[in-house]
JSON list of C-alpha atoms in Angstrom, two decimals:
[
{"chain": "A", "resi": 10, "resn": "MET", "atom": "CA", "xyz": [92.58, 76.10, 193.17]},
{"chain": "A", "resi": 11, "resn": "MET", "atom": "CA", "xyz": [95.10, 73.68, 192.76]},
{"chain": "A", "resi": 12, "resn": "LEU", "atom": "CA", "xyz": [94.86, 70.42, 191.22]},
{"chain": "A", "resi": 13, "resn": "ALA", "atom": "CA", "xyz": [95.64, 67.15, 193.15]},
{"chain": "A", "resi": 14, "resn": "ASP", "atom": "CA", "xyz": [98.13, 65.21, 190.84]},
{"chain": "A", "resi": 15, "resn": "ASP", "atom": "CA", "xyz": [95.15, 63.07, 190.03]},
{"chain": "A", "resi": 16, "resn": "ALA", "atom": "CA", "xyz": [92.41, 64.48, 189.13]},
{"chain": "A", "resi": 17, "resn": "LYS", "atom": "CA", "xyz": [90.14, 63.98, 186.55]},
{"chain": "A", "resi": 18, "resn": "PHE", "atom": "CA", "xyz": [88.23, 65.11, 183.43]},
{"chain": "A", "resi": 19, "resn": "PHE", "atom": "CA", "xyz": [84.73, 64.22, 182.37]},
{"chain": "A", "resi": 20, "resn": "GLU", "atom": "CA", "xyz": [83.68, 66.51, 179.08]},
{"chain": "A", "resi": 21, "resn": "ASN", "atom": "CA", "xyz": [79.60, 65.17, 178.78]},
{"chain": "A", "resi": 22, "resn": "MET", "atom": "CA", "xyz": [80.57, 61.69, 180.49]},
{"chain": "A", "resi": 23, "resn": "ALA", "atom": "CA", "xyz": [83.09, 60.59, 178.60]},
{"chain": "A", "resi": 24, "resn": "GLU", "atom": "CA", "xyz": [87.38, 60.89, 180.50]},
{"chain": "A", "resi": 25, "resn": "ILE", "atom": "CA", "xyz": [89.40, 63.01, 178.13]},
{"chain": "A", "resi": 26, "resn": "GLY", "atom": "CA", "xyz": [92.89, 64.97, 178.71]},
{"chain": "A", "resi": 27, "resn": "LYS", "atom": "CA", "xyz": [93.70, 68.22, 180.89]},
{"chain": "A", "resi": 28, "resn": "SER", "atom": "CA", "xyz": [94.04, 70.38, 177.90]},
{"chain": "A", "resi": 29, "resn": "ASP", "atom": "CA", "xyz": [91.56, 68.87, 175.78]},
{"chain": "A", "resi": 30, "resn": "GLY", "atom": "CA", "xyz": [88.49, 70.08, 177.98]},
{"chain": "A", "resi": 31, "resn": "LEU", "atom": "CA", "xyz": [86.11, 73.34, 176.47]},
{"chain": "A", "resi": 32, "resn": "TRP", "atom": "CA", "xyz": [87.73, 75.08, 180.12]},
{"chain": "A", "resi": 33, "resn": "ASN", "atom": "CA", "xyz": [91.09, 75.48, 178.07]},
{"chain": "A", "resi": 34, "resn": "THR", "atom": "CA", "xyz": [89.65, 78.17, 176.08]},
{"chain": "A", "resi": 35, "resn": "ALA", "atom": "CA", "xyz": [88.49, 81.54, 176.96]},
{"chain": "A", "resi": 36, "resn": "LEU", "atom": "CA", "xyz": [85.11, 82.05, 176.63]},
{"chain": "A", "resi": 37, "resn": "PRO", "atom": "CA", "xyz": [82.78, 85.74, 176.40]},
{"chain": "A", "resi": 38, "resn": "ILE", "atom": "CA", "xyz": [81.34, 84.98, 179.22]},
{"chain": "A", "resi": 39, "resn": "ALA", "atom": "CA", "xyz": [76.98, 86.91, 179.09]},
{"chain": "A", "resi": 40, "resn": "GLN", "atom": "CA", "xyz": [76.27, 84.73, 183.04]},
{"chain": "A", "resi": 41, "resn": "SER", "atom": "CA", "xyz": [77.88, 81.90, 185.19]},
{"chain": "A", "resi": 42, "resn": "ARG", "atom": "CA", "xyz": [75.61, 81.58, 187.72]},
{"chain": "A", "resi": 43, "resn": "SER", "atom": "CA", "xyz": [76.54, 78.83, 190.83]},
{"chain": "A", "resi": 44, "resn": "PHE", "atom": "CA", "xyz": [76.29, 76.55, 193.66]},
{"chain": "A", "resi": 45, "resn": "LEU", "atom": "CA", "xyz": [78.04, 74.49, 196.38]},
{"chain": "A", "resi": 46, "resn": "ASP", "atom": "CA", "xyz": [77.51, 71.65, 198.56]},
{"chain": "A", "resi": 47, "resn": "THR", "atom": "CA", "xyz": [79.62, 72.01, 201.42]},
{"chain": "A", "resi": 48, "resn": "THR", "atom": "CA", "xyz": [78.59, 68.97, 202.22]},
{"chain": "A", "resi": 49, "resn": "ARG", "atom": "CA", "xyz": [79.69, 66.76, 199.39]},
{"chain": "A", "resi": 50, "resn": "CYS", "atom": "CA", "xyz": [82.54, 68.89, 198.65]},
{"chain": "A", "resi": 51, "resn": "LYS", "atom": "CA", "xyz": [81.09, 70.28, 195.31]},
{"chain": "A", "resi": 52, "resn": "THR", "atom": "CA", "xyz": [80.69, 73.62, 193.10]},
{"chain": "A", "resi": 53, "resn": "PHE", "atom": "CA", "xyz": [77.74, 73.13, 190.41]},
{"chain": "A", "resi": 54, "resn": "THR", "atom": "CA", "xyz": [78.14, 76.07, 187.75]},
{"chain": "A", "resi": 55, "resn": "GLU", "atom": "CA", "xyz": [76.44, 77.07, 185.18]},
{"chain": "A", "resi": 56, "resn": "VAL", "atom": "CA", "xyz": [77.40, 78.72, 182.07]},
{"chain": "A", "resi": 57, "resn": "ILE", "atom": "CA", "xyz": [75.90, 80.77, 179.18]},
{"chain": "A", "resi": 58, "resn": "VAL", "atom": "CA", "xyz": [77.97, 82.06, 176.00]},
{"chain": "A", "resi": 59, "resn": "THR", "atom": "CA", "xyz": [75.71, 84.38, 173.61]},
{"chain": "A", "resi": 60, "resn": "LYS", "atom": "CA", "xyz": [78.60, 86.38, 171.64]},
{"chain": "A", "resi": 61, "resn": "GLY", "atom": "CA", "xyz": [81.74, 85.13, 169.78]},
{"chain": "A", "resi": 62, "resn": "LYS", "atom": "CA", "xyz": [81.54, 82.80, 166.93]},
{"chain": "A", "resi": 63, "resn": "HIS", "atom": "CA", "xyz": [80.43, 79.41, 169.17]},
{"chain": "A", "resi": 64, "resn": "PRO", "atom": "CA", "xyz": [77.47, 80.48, 171.63]},
{"chain": "A", "resi": 65, "resn": "TYR", "atom": "CA", "xyz": [77.04, 77.32, 174.51]},
{"chain": "A", "resi": 66, "resn": "VAL", "atom": "CA", "xyz": [74.96, 76.73, 177.68]},
{"chain": "A", "resi": 67, "resn": "LEU", "atom": "CA", "xyz": [77.35, 75.35, 179.65]},
{"chain": "A", "resi": 68, "resn": "GLY", "atom": "CA", "xyz": [77.14, 73.33, 182.91]},
{"chain": "A", "resi": 69, "resn": "THR", "atom": "CA", "xyz": [80.59, 72.60, 185.13]},
{"chain": "A", "resi": 70, "resn": "ARG", "atom": "CA", "xyz": [80.88, 70.51, 188.20]},
{"chain": "A", "resi": 71, "resn": "LEU", "atom": "CA", "xyz": [83.69, 70.77, 190.74]},
{"chain": "A", "resi": 72, "resn": "SER", "atom": "CA", "xyz": [84.98, 68.01, 193.06]},
{"chain": "A", "resi": 73, "resn": "ILE", "atom": "CA", "xyz": [87.35, 69.38, 195.88]},
{"chain": "A", "resi": 74, "resn": "SER", "atom": "CA", "xyz": [89.14, 66.93, 198.41]},
{"chain": "A", "resi": 75, "resn": "ALA", "atom": "CA", "xyz": [92.32, 68.72, 200.72]},
{"chain": "A", "resi": 76, "resn": "GLY", "atom": "CA", "xyz": [91.72, 71.92, 199.13]},
{"chain": "A", "resi": 77, "resn": "LYS", "atom": "CA", "xyz": [92.35, 70.36, 195.82]},
{"chain": "A", "resi": 78, "resn": "ILE", "atom": "CA", "xyz": [90.27, 69.70, 192.63]},
{"chain": "A", "resi": 79, "resn": "THR", "atom": "CA", "xyz": [89.84, 65.78, 191.75]},
{"chain": "A", "resi": 80, "resn": "GLU", "atom": "CA", "xyz": [87.38, 66.45, 189.46]},
{"chain": "A", "resi": 81, "resn": "ILE", "atom": "CA", "xyz": [86.08, 68.75, 186.80]},
{"chain": "A", "resi": 82, "resn": "ASN", "atom": "CA", "xyz": [83.23, 67.36, 185.38]},
{"chain": "A", "resi": 83, "resn": "GLY", "atom": "CA", "xyz": [82.21, 69.26, 182.38]},
{"chain": "A", "resi": 84, "resn": "LEU", "atom": "CA", "xyz": [78.29, 69.99, 179.63]},
{"chain": "A", "resi": 85, "resn": "VAL", "atom": "CA", "xyz": [79.29, 71.11, 177.48]},
{"chain": "A", "resi": 86, "resn": "THR", "atom": "CA", "xyz": [75.91, 72.34, 175.47]},
{"chain": "A", "resi": 87, "resn": "ASP", "atom": "CA", "xyz": [75.45, 73.99, 171.49]},
{"chain": "A", "resi": 88, "resn": "LYS", "atom": "CA", "xyz": [73.89, 73.64, 168.63]},
{"chain": "A", "resi": 89, "resn": "GLY", "atom": "CA", "xyz": [72.13, 70.40, 167.56]},
{"chain": "A", "resi": 90, "resn": "ASP", "atom": "CA", "xyz": [71.78, 69.10, 171.00]},
{"chain": "A", "resi": 91, "resn": "TRP", "atom": "CA", "xyz": [68.14, 69.04, 173.18]},
{"chain": "A", "resi": 92, "resn": "LEU", "atom": "CA", "xyz": [65.77, 72.63, 172.03]},
{"chain": "A", "resi": 93, "resn": "PHE", "atom": "CA", "xyz": [69.62, 74.15, 172.53]},
{"chain": "A", "resi": 94, "resn": "ASN", "atom": "CA", "xyz": [68.91, 77.83, 172.00]},
{"chain": "A", "resi": 95, "resn": "ALA", "atom": "CA", "xyz": [71.39, 80.12, 173.96]},
{"chain": "A", "resi": 96, "resn": "ASN", "atom": "CA", "xyz": [70.04, 83.71, 173.13]},
{"chain": "A", "resi": 97, "resn": "ALA", "atom": "CA", "xyz": [66.13, 82.01, 174.58]},
{"chain": "A", "resi": 98, "resn": "TYR", "atom": "CA", "xyz": [68.45, 80.46, 178.32]},
{"chain": "A", "resi": 99, "resn": "LEU", "atom": "CA", "xyz": [70.58, 83.56, 178.83]},
{"chain": "A", "resi": 100, "resn": "LYS", "atom": "CA", "xyz": [66.92, 86.12, 178.37]},
{"chain": "A", "resi": 101, "resn": "PHE", "atom": "CA", "xyz": [65.37, 83.64, 180.76]},
{"chain": "A", "resi": 102, "resn": "SER", "atom": "CA", "xyz": [67.61, 82.35, 182.83]},
{"chain": "A", "resi": 103, "resn": "SER", "atom": "CA", "xyz": [69.14, 85.54, 184.27]},
{"chain": "A", "resi": 104, "resn": "ALA", "atom": "CA", "xyz": [65.24, 87.37, 184.56]},
{"chain": "A", "resi": 105, "resn": "GLU", "atom": "CA", "xyz": [65.66, 84.19, 187.56]},
{"chain": "A", "resi": 106, "resn": "ASP", "atom": "CA", "xyz": [65.98, 84.62, 191.05]},
{"chain": "A", "resi": 107, "resn": "TRP", "atom": "CA", "xyz": [68.01, 81.95, 192.55]},
{"chain": "A", "resi": 108, "resn": "GLY", "atom": "CA", "xyz": [69.76, 83.90, 195.48]},
{"chain": "A", "resi": 109, "resn": "THR", "atom": "CA", "xyz": [69.80, 82.39, 199.11]},
{"chain": "A", "resi": 110, "resn": "LEU", "atom": "CA", "xyz": [66.14, 81.99, 200.78]},
{"chain": "A", "resi": 111, "resn": "SER", "atom": "CA", "xyz": [65.29, 82.69, 204.46]},
{"chain": "A", "resi": 112, "resn": "ALA", "atom": "CA", "xyz": [65.58, 79.59, 206.92]},
{"chain": "A", "resi": 113, "resn": "ASN", "atom": "CA", "xyz": [61.74, 78.85, 206.83]},
{"chain": "A", "resi": 114, "resn": "GLU", "atom": "CA", "xyz": [62.28, 78.76, 202.97]},
{"chain": "A", "resi": 115, "resn": "GLN", "atom": "CA", "xyz": [64.56, 76.28, 202.76]},
{"chain": "A", "resi": 116, "resn": "THR", "atom": "CA", "xyz": [64.12, 72.36, 202.24]},
{"chain": "A", "resi": 117, "resn": "PRO", "atom": "CA", "xyz": [65.85, 70.04, 203.57]},
{"chain": "A", "resi": 118, "resn": "ALA", "atom": "CA", "xyz": [68.97, 68.91, 201.71]},
{"chain": "A", "resi": 119, "resn": "GLN", "atom": "CA", "xyz": [68.11, 65.16, 201.30]},
{"chain": "A", "resi": 120, "resn": "GLY", "atom": "CA", "xyz": [64.58, 66.63, 200.77]},
{"chain": "A", "resi": 121, "resn": "LEU", "atom": "CA", "xyz": [65.77, 68.28, 197.88]},
{"chain": "A", "resi": 122, "resn": "ILE", "atom": "CA", "xyz": [67.16, 64.85, 196.67]},
{"chain": "A", "resi": 123, "resn": "ASP", "atom": "CA", "xyz": [64.06, 63.28, 197.50]},
{"chain": "A", "resi": 124, "resn": "ALA", "atom": "CA", "xyz": [61.96, 65.99, 195.18]},
{"chain": "A", "resi": 125, "resn": "ALA", "atom": "CA", "xyz": [64.18, 65.75, 192.39]},
{"chain": "A", "resi": 126, "resn": "ASN", "atom": "CA", "xyz": [63.96, 61.92, 192.27]},
{"chain": "A", "resi": 127, "resn": "ARG", "atom": "CA", "xyz": [60.33, 61.83, 192.69]},
{"chain": "A", "resi": 128, "resn": "TYR", "atom": "CA", "xyz": [60.64, 63.76, 188.88]},
{"chain": "A", "resi": 129, "resn": "LEU", "atom": "CA", "xyz": [63.51, 61.99, 187.71]},
{"chain": "A", "resi": 130, "resn": "ASP", "atom": "CA", "xyz": [61.26, 58.90, 188.07]},
{"chain": "A", "resi": 131, "resn": "LEU", "atom": "CA", "xyz": [58.22, 60.21, 186.39]},
{"chain": "A", "resi": 132, "resn": "PHE", "atom": "CA", "xyz": [59.54, 59.02, 182.92]},
{"chain": "A", "resi": 133, "resn": "ALA", "atom": "CA", "xyz": [59.33, 55.44, 184.17]},
{"chain": "A", "resi": 134, "resn": "ASP", "atom": "CA", "xyz": [56.13, 56.01, 186.57]},
{"chain": "A", "resi": 135, "resn": "LYS", "atom": "CA", "xyz": [53.80, 58.60, 185.83]},
{"chain": "A", "resi": 136, "resn": "PHE", "atom": "CA", "xyz": [51.85, 58.12, 189.47]},
{"chain": "A", "resi": 137, "resn": "ILE", "atom": "CA", "xyz": [55.00, 59.10, 190.93]},
{"chain": "A", "resi": 138, "resn": "ASP", "atom": "CA", "xyz": [53.42, 61.85, 193.19]},
{"chain": "A", "resi": 139, "resn": "ALA", "atom": "CA", "xyz": [55.71, 65.06, 192.72]},
{"chain": "A", "resi": 140, "resn": "PRO", "atom": "CA", "xyz": [56.00, 68.33, 194.85]},
{"chain": "A", "resi": 141, "resn": "TRP", "atom": "CA", "xyz": [54.54, 70.61, 191.61]},
{"chain": "A", "resi": 142, "resn": "GLY", "atom": "CA", "xyz": [55.07, 74.14, 192.87]},
{"chain": "A", "resi": 143, "resn": "VAL", "atom": "CA", "xyz": [52.97, 77.45, 191.68]},
{"chain": "A", "resi": 144, "resn": "PRO", "atom": "CA", "xyz": [54.22, 78.92, 189.64]},
{"chain": "A", "resi": 145, "resn": "CYS", "atom": "CA", "xyz": [56.92, 77.02, 188.11]},
{"chain": "A", "resi": 146, "resn": "ALA", "atom": "CA", "xyz": [59.03, 77.79, 185.08]},
{"chain": "A", "resi": 147, "resn": "ARG", "atom": "CA", "xyz": [60.74, 75.05, 183.52]},
{"chain": "A", "resi": 148, "resn": "LEU", "atom": "CA", "xyz": [64.17, 75.94, 181.08]},
{"chain": "A", "resi": 149, "resn": "GLU", "atom": "CA", "xyz": [64.58, 73.45, 179.19]},
{"chain": "A", "resi": 150, "resn": "GLY", "atom": "CA", "xyz": [67.73, 74.17, 176.47]},
{"chain": "A", "resi": 151, "resn": "GLY", "atom": "CA", "xyz": [65.80, 77.13, 175.72]},
{"chain": "A", "resi": 152, "resn": "ALA", "atom": "CA", "xyz": [62.60, 76.19, 175.72]},
{"chain": "A", "resi": 153, "resn": "TYR", "atom": "CA", "xyz": [60.68, 78.25, 178.32]},
{"chain": "A", "resi": 154, "resn": "THR", "atom": "CA", "xyz": [57.59, 77.04, 179.47]},
{"chain": "A", "resi": 155, "resn": "ASN", "atom": "CA", "xyz": [56.22, 80.64, 181.26]},
{"chain": "A", "resi": 156, "resn": "ARG", "atom": "CA", "xyz": [57.35, 83.02, 178.46]},
{"chain": "A", "resi": 157, "resn": "ASN", "atom": "CA", "xyz": [53.68, 84.63, 179.82]},
{"chain": "A", "resi": 158, "resn": "ASN", "atom": "CA", "xyz": [55.25, 85.18, 183.09]},
{"chain": "A", "resi": 159, "resn": "ASP", "atom": "CA", "xyz": [52.27, 83.56, 183.96]},
{"chain": "A", "resi": 160, "resn": "PRO", "atom": "CA", "xyz": [51.48, 83.91, 188.31]},
{"chain": "A", "resi": 161, "resn": "ARG", "atom": "CA", "xyz": [49.56, 80.12, 187.94]},
{"chain": "A", "resi": 162, "resn": "ALA", "atom": "CA", "xyz": [51.75, 78.25, 185.64]},
{"chain": "A", "resi": 163, "resn": "THR", "atom": "CA", "xyz": [52.83, 75.20, 186.75]},
{"chain": "A", "resi": 164, "resn": "CYS", "atom": "CA", "xyz": [55.98, 72.68, 186.22]},
{"chain": "A", "resi": 165, "resn": "ASN", "atom": "CA", "xyz": [53.26, 69.45, 185.60]},
{"chain": "A", "resi": 166, "resn": "VAL", "atom": "CA", "xyz": [53.55, 69.38, 182.00]},
{"chain": "A", "resi": 167, "resn": "GLY", "atom": "CA", "xyz": [53.91, 66.17, 181.05]},
{"chain": "A", "resi": 168, "resn": "VAL", "atom": "CA", "xyz": [56.41, 63.56, 180.48]},
{"chain": "A", "resi": 169, "resn": "PRO", "atom": "CA", "xyz": [57.00, 61.64, 177.77]},
{"chain": "A", "resi": 170, "resn": "ASP", "atom": "CA", "xyz": [55.25, 58.47, 176.87]},
{"chain": "A", "resi": 171, "resn": "GLY", "atom": "CA", "xyz": [56.88, 55.04, 177.27]},
{"chain": "A", "resi": 172, "resn": "VAL", "atom": "CA", "xyz": [58.91, 53.98, 180.41]},
{"chain": "A", "resi": 173, "resn": "LEU", "atom": "CA", "xyz": [61.84, 55.71, 180.26]},
{"chain": "A", "resi": 174, "resn": "TYR", "atom": "CA", "xyz": [64.58, 55.16, 183.06]},
{"chain": "A", "resi": 175, "resn": "ILE", "atom": "CA", "xyz": [67.07, 57.95, 184.04]},
{"chain": "A", "resi": 176, "resn": "VAL", "atom": "CA", "xyz": [70.74, 56.63, 185.80]},
{"chain": "A", "resi": 177, "resn": "ASN", "atom": "CA", "xyz": [73.51, 57.07, 186.71]},
{"chain": "A", "resi": 178, "resn": "ARG", "atom": "CA", "xyz": [72.07, 60.07, 189.32]},
{"chain": "A", "resi": 179, "resn": "SER", "atom": "CA", "xyz": [75.07, 62.06, 191.20]},
{"chain": "A", "resi": 180, "resn": "TYR", "atom": "CA", "xyz": [73.80, 65.11, 193.19]},
{"chain": "A", "resi": 181, "resn": "VAL", "atom": "CA", "xyz": [75.30, 68.37, 194.12]},
{"chain": "A", "resi": 182, "resn": "VAL", "atom": "CA", "xyz": [72.88, 70.20, 197.10]},
{"chain": "A", "resi": 183, "resn": "ASP", "atom": "CA", "xyz": [73.45, 73.86, 198.07]},
{"chain": "A", "resi": 184, "resn": "LYS", "atom": "CA", "xyz": [70.42, 73.80, 200.63]},
{"chain": "A", "resi": 185, "resn": "GLU", "atom": "CA", "xyz": [70.67, 77.93, 201.51]},
{"chain": "A", "resi": 186, "resn": "LYS", "atom": "CA", "xyz": [68.89, 77.88, 198.14]},
{"chain": "A", "resi": 187, "resn": "GLY", "atom": "CA", "xyz": [66.99, 75.30, 197.76]},
{"chain": "A", "resi": 188, "resn": "VAL", "atom": "CA", "xyz": [68.00, 74.16, 194.72]},
{"chain": "A", "resi": 189, "resn": "VAL", "atom": "CA", "xyz": [69.59, 70.49, 193.60]},
{"chain": "A", "resi": 190, "resn": "ASN", "atom": "CA", "xyz": [71.04, 69.76, 190.81]},
{"chain": "A", "resi": 191, "resn": "VAL", "atom": "CA", "xyz": [71.39, 65.77, 189.21]},
{"chain": "A", "resi": 192, "resn": "PHE", "atom": "CA", "xyz": [73.96, 64.79, 186.48]},
{"chain": "A", "resi": 193, "resn": "CYS", "atom": "CA", "xyz": [72.09, 61.95, 184.74]},
{"chain": "A", "resi": 194, "resn": "ARG", "atom": "CA", "xyz": [71.78, 60.11, 181.82]},
{"chain": "A", "resi": 195, "resn": "PHE", "atom": "CA", "xyz": [68.49, 59.33, 179.63]},
{"chain": "A", "resi": 196, "resn": "GLY", "atom": "CA", "xyz": [68.66, 55.06, 179.35]},
{"chain": "A", "resi": 197, "resn": "ASP", "atom": "CA", "xyz": [71.21, 53.29, 179.36]},
{"chain": "A", "resi": 198, "resn": "SER", "atom": "CA", "xyz": [73.53, 53.75, 182.29]},
{"chain": "A", "resi": 199, "resn": "ARG", "atom": "CA", "xyz": [76.89, 54.03, 179.40]},
{"chain": "A", "resi": 200, "resn": "ASN", "atom": "CA", "xyz": [75.38, 55.61, 176.21]},
{"chain": "A", "resi": 201, "resn": "GLY", "atom": "CA", "xyz": [72.10, 57.05, 177.28]},
{"chain": "A", "resi": 202, "resn": "MET", "atom": "CA", "xyz": [71.82, 61.11, 176.31]},
{"chain": "A", "resi": 203, "resn": "PRO", "atom": "CA", "xyz": [74.04, 63.18, 179.20]},
{"chain": "A", "resi": 204, "resn": "ASP", "atom": "CA", "xyz": [72.06, 65.13, 181.17]},
{"chain": "A", "resi": 205, "resn": "SER", "atom": "CA", "xyz": [72.23, 67.71, 184.30]},
{"chain": "A", "resi": 206, "resn": "HIS", "atom": "CA", "xyz": [68.77, 69.12, 185.99]},
{"chain": "A", "resi": 207, "resn": "THR", "atom": "CA", "xyz": [68.96, 71.40, 188.28]},
{"chain": "A", "resi": 208, "resn": "PHE", "atom": "CA", "xyz": [65.88, 72.20, 190.41]},
{"chain": "A", "resi": 209, "resn": "ARG", "atom": "CA", "xyz": [64.92, 75.61, 193.10]},
{"chain": "A", "resi": 210, "resn": "LEU", "atom": "CA", "xyz": [62.57, 74.40, 195.51]},
{"chain": "A", "resi": 211, "resn": "ILE", "atom": "CA", "xyz": [60.45, 77.38, 198.16]},
{"chain": "A", "resi": 212, "resn": "ASN", "atom": "CA", "xyz": [59.03, 74.83, 201.35]},
{"chain": "A", "resi": 213, "resn": "GLY", "atom": "CA", "xyz": [59.58, 71.95, 199.92]},
{"chain": "A", "resi": 214, "resn": "GLU", "atom": "CA", "xyz": [57.95, 72.14, 196.52]},
{"chain": "A", "resi": 215, "resn": "TYR", "atom": "CA", "xyz": [59.31, 72.74, 192.74]},
{"chain": "A", "resi": 216, "resn": "ARG", "atom": "CA", "xyz": [59.94, 76.94, 191.23]},
{"chain": "A", "resi": 217, "resn": "LEU", "atom": "CA", "xyz": [62.38, 76.44, 189.44]},
{"chain": "A", "resi": 218, "resn": "ILE", "atom": "CA", "xyz": [63.80, 73.56, 186.85]},
{"chain": "A", "resi": 219, "resn": "HIS", "atom": "CA", "xyz": [67.05, 73.76, 184.43]},
{"chain": "A", "resi": 220, "resn": "THR", "atom": "CA", "xyz": [67.56, 71.06, 182.01]},
{"chain": "A", "resi": 221, "resn": "LEU", "atom": "CA", "xyz": [70.17, 70.98, 179.57]},
{"chain": "A", "resi": 222, "resn": "SER", "atom": "CA", "xyz": [70.45, 67.29, 177.16]},
{"chain": "A", "resi": 223, "resn": "VAL", "atom": "CA", "xyz": [73.32, 66.34, 175.41]},
{"chain": "A", "resi": 224, "resn": "ASN", "atom": "CA", "xyz": [72.50, 65.16, 172.10]},
{"chain": "A", "resi": 225, "resn": "LEU", "atom": "CA", "xyz": [75.85, 62.68, 170.99]},
{"chain": "A", "resi": 226, "resn": "ASN", "atom": "CA", "xyz": [74.41, 61.92, 167.51]},
{"chain": "A", "resi": 227, "resn": "PRO", "atom": "CA", "xyz": [75.65, 65.04, 165.55]},
{"chain": "A", "resi": 228, "resn": "ASP", "atom": "CA", "xyz": [74.22, 62.68, 162.28]},
{"chain": "A", "resi": 229, "resn": "GLN", "atom": "CA", "xyz": [70.59, 63.38, 164.09]},
{"chain": "A", "resi": 230, "resn": "PRO", "atom": "CA", "xyz": [70.41, 67.01, 165.85]},
{"chain": "A", "resi": 231, "resn": "SER", "atom": "CA", "xyz": [67.96, 67.55, 167.88]},
{"chain": "A", "resi": 232, "resn": "PRO", "atom": "CA", "xyz": [64.86, 70.48, 167.52]},
{"chain": "A", "resi": 233, "resn": "GLN", "atom": "CA", "xyz": [66.30, 73.64, 168.20]},
{"chain": "A", "resi": 234, "resn": "ALA", "atom": "CA", "xyz": [63.64, 76.76, 170.60]},
{"chain": "A", "resi": 235, "resn": "ASN", "atom": "CA", "xyz": [63.00, 78.92, 169.27]},
{"chain": "A", "resi": 236, "resn": "ASP", "atom": "CA", "xyz": [64.24, 82.14, 170.54]},
{"chain": "A", "resi": 237, "resn": "ASP", "atom": "CA", "xyz": [61.58, 83.43, 172.23]},
{"chain": "A", "resi": 238, "resn": "GLY", "atom": "CA", "xyz": [61.56, 80.27, 174.53]},
{"chain": "A", "resi": 239, "resn": "SER", "atom": "CA", "xyz": [58.91, 77.68, 172.11]},
{"chain": "A", "resi": 240, "resn": "PHE", "atom": "CA", "xyz": [59.98, 74.82, 170.26]},
{"chain": "A", "resi": 241, "resn": "GLU", "atom": "CA", "xyz": [58.34, 72.82, 167.42]},
{"chain": "A", "resi": 242, "resn": "ILE", "atom": "CA", "xyz": [59.21, 69.22, 167.52]},
{"chain": "A", "resi": 243, "resn": "ARG", "atom": "CA", "xyz": [57.95, 68.45, 163.97]},
{"chain": "A", "resi": 244, "resn": "PRO", "atom": "CA", "xyz": [57.17, 64.10, 163.16]},
{"chain": "A", "resi": 245, "resn": "PRO", "atom": "CA", "xyz": [60.56, 62.28, 161.25]},
{"chain": "A", "resi": 246, "resn": "PRO", "atom": "CA", "xyz": [59.20, 63.06, 157.17]},
{"chain": "A", "resi": 247, "resn": "GLN", "atom": "CA", "xyz": [58.05, 60.24, 155.94]},
{"chain": "A", "resi": 248, "resn": "GLN", "atom": "CA", "xyz": [60.27, 57.37, 153.52]}
]
């Protein structure tokens, strides 16, 4: 597709020049998965790169108007980002079913957005009632909550203590696949952690959740997931 003359380019939620984005670099893609929002004229694509010198897991949006791309908006996660492990991400993501649902299994578009918001609102209000489904698996950077493929597994695994607001939310909704993707920031609306949450709902309940979170402070790398999808968050060393 052609670019609009006034197209804008964002990477990790900062505006950049057209020639500066990672999309200019050829990558050996191990897997990609796309969702289409025909109401908002937007797409979201999850891209996993495990081979080559630099593994990545990417979340890229395109915005379309009059048949031209008006915005490219990419989140780039790699070593040092929250729970990053591209090999684990590929292992678990490739085994999941994100295909088209039957009409009876689909959730109305507004219901998908409401469910995503209820999940994200839990970080500020622990008493929110969210539509937990079973089985459900959460893939977070590379950490996986259902490594043993338990048919009773839930994504209700708790959220951090305290009050954390998740702001600047925007949505891509693919009703036929039961998917809503949310770009957002954790905390501060200008400098908070750039994040992507992708939810798949079946019959109005969470069944799959993927998250990509960008660490903006390279001097303090985030904990990393292991190849088997496990992880350990260690406390900082005592001074």
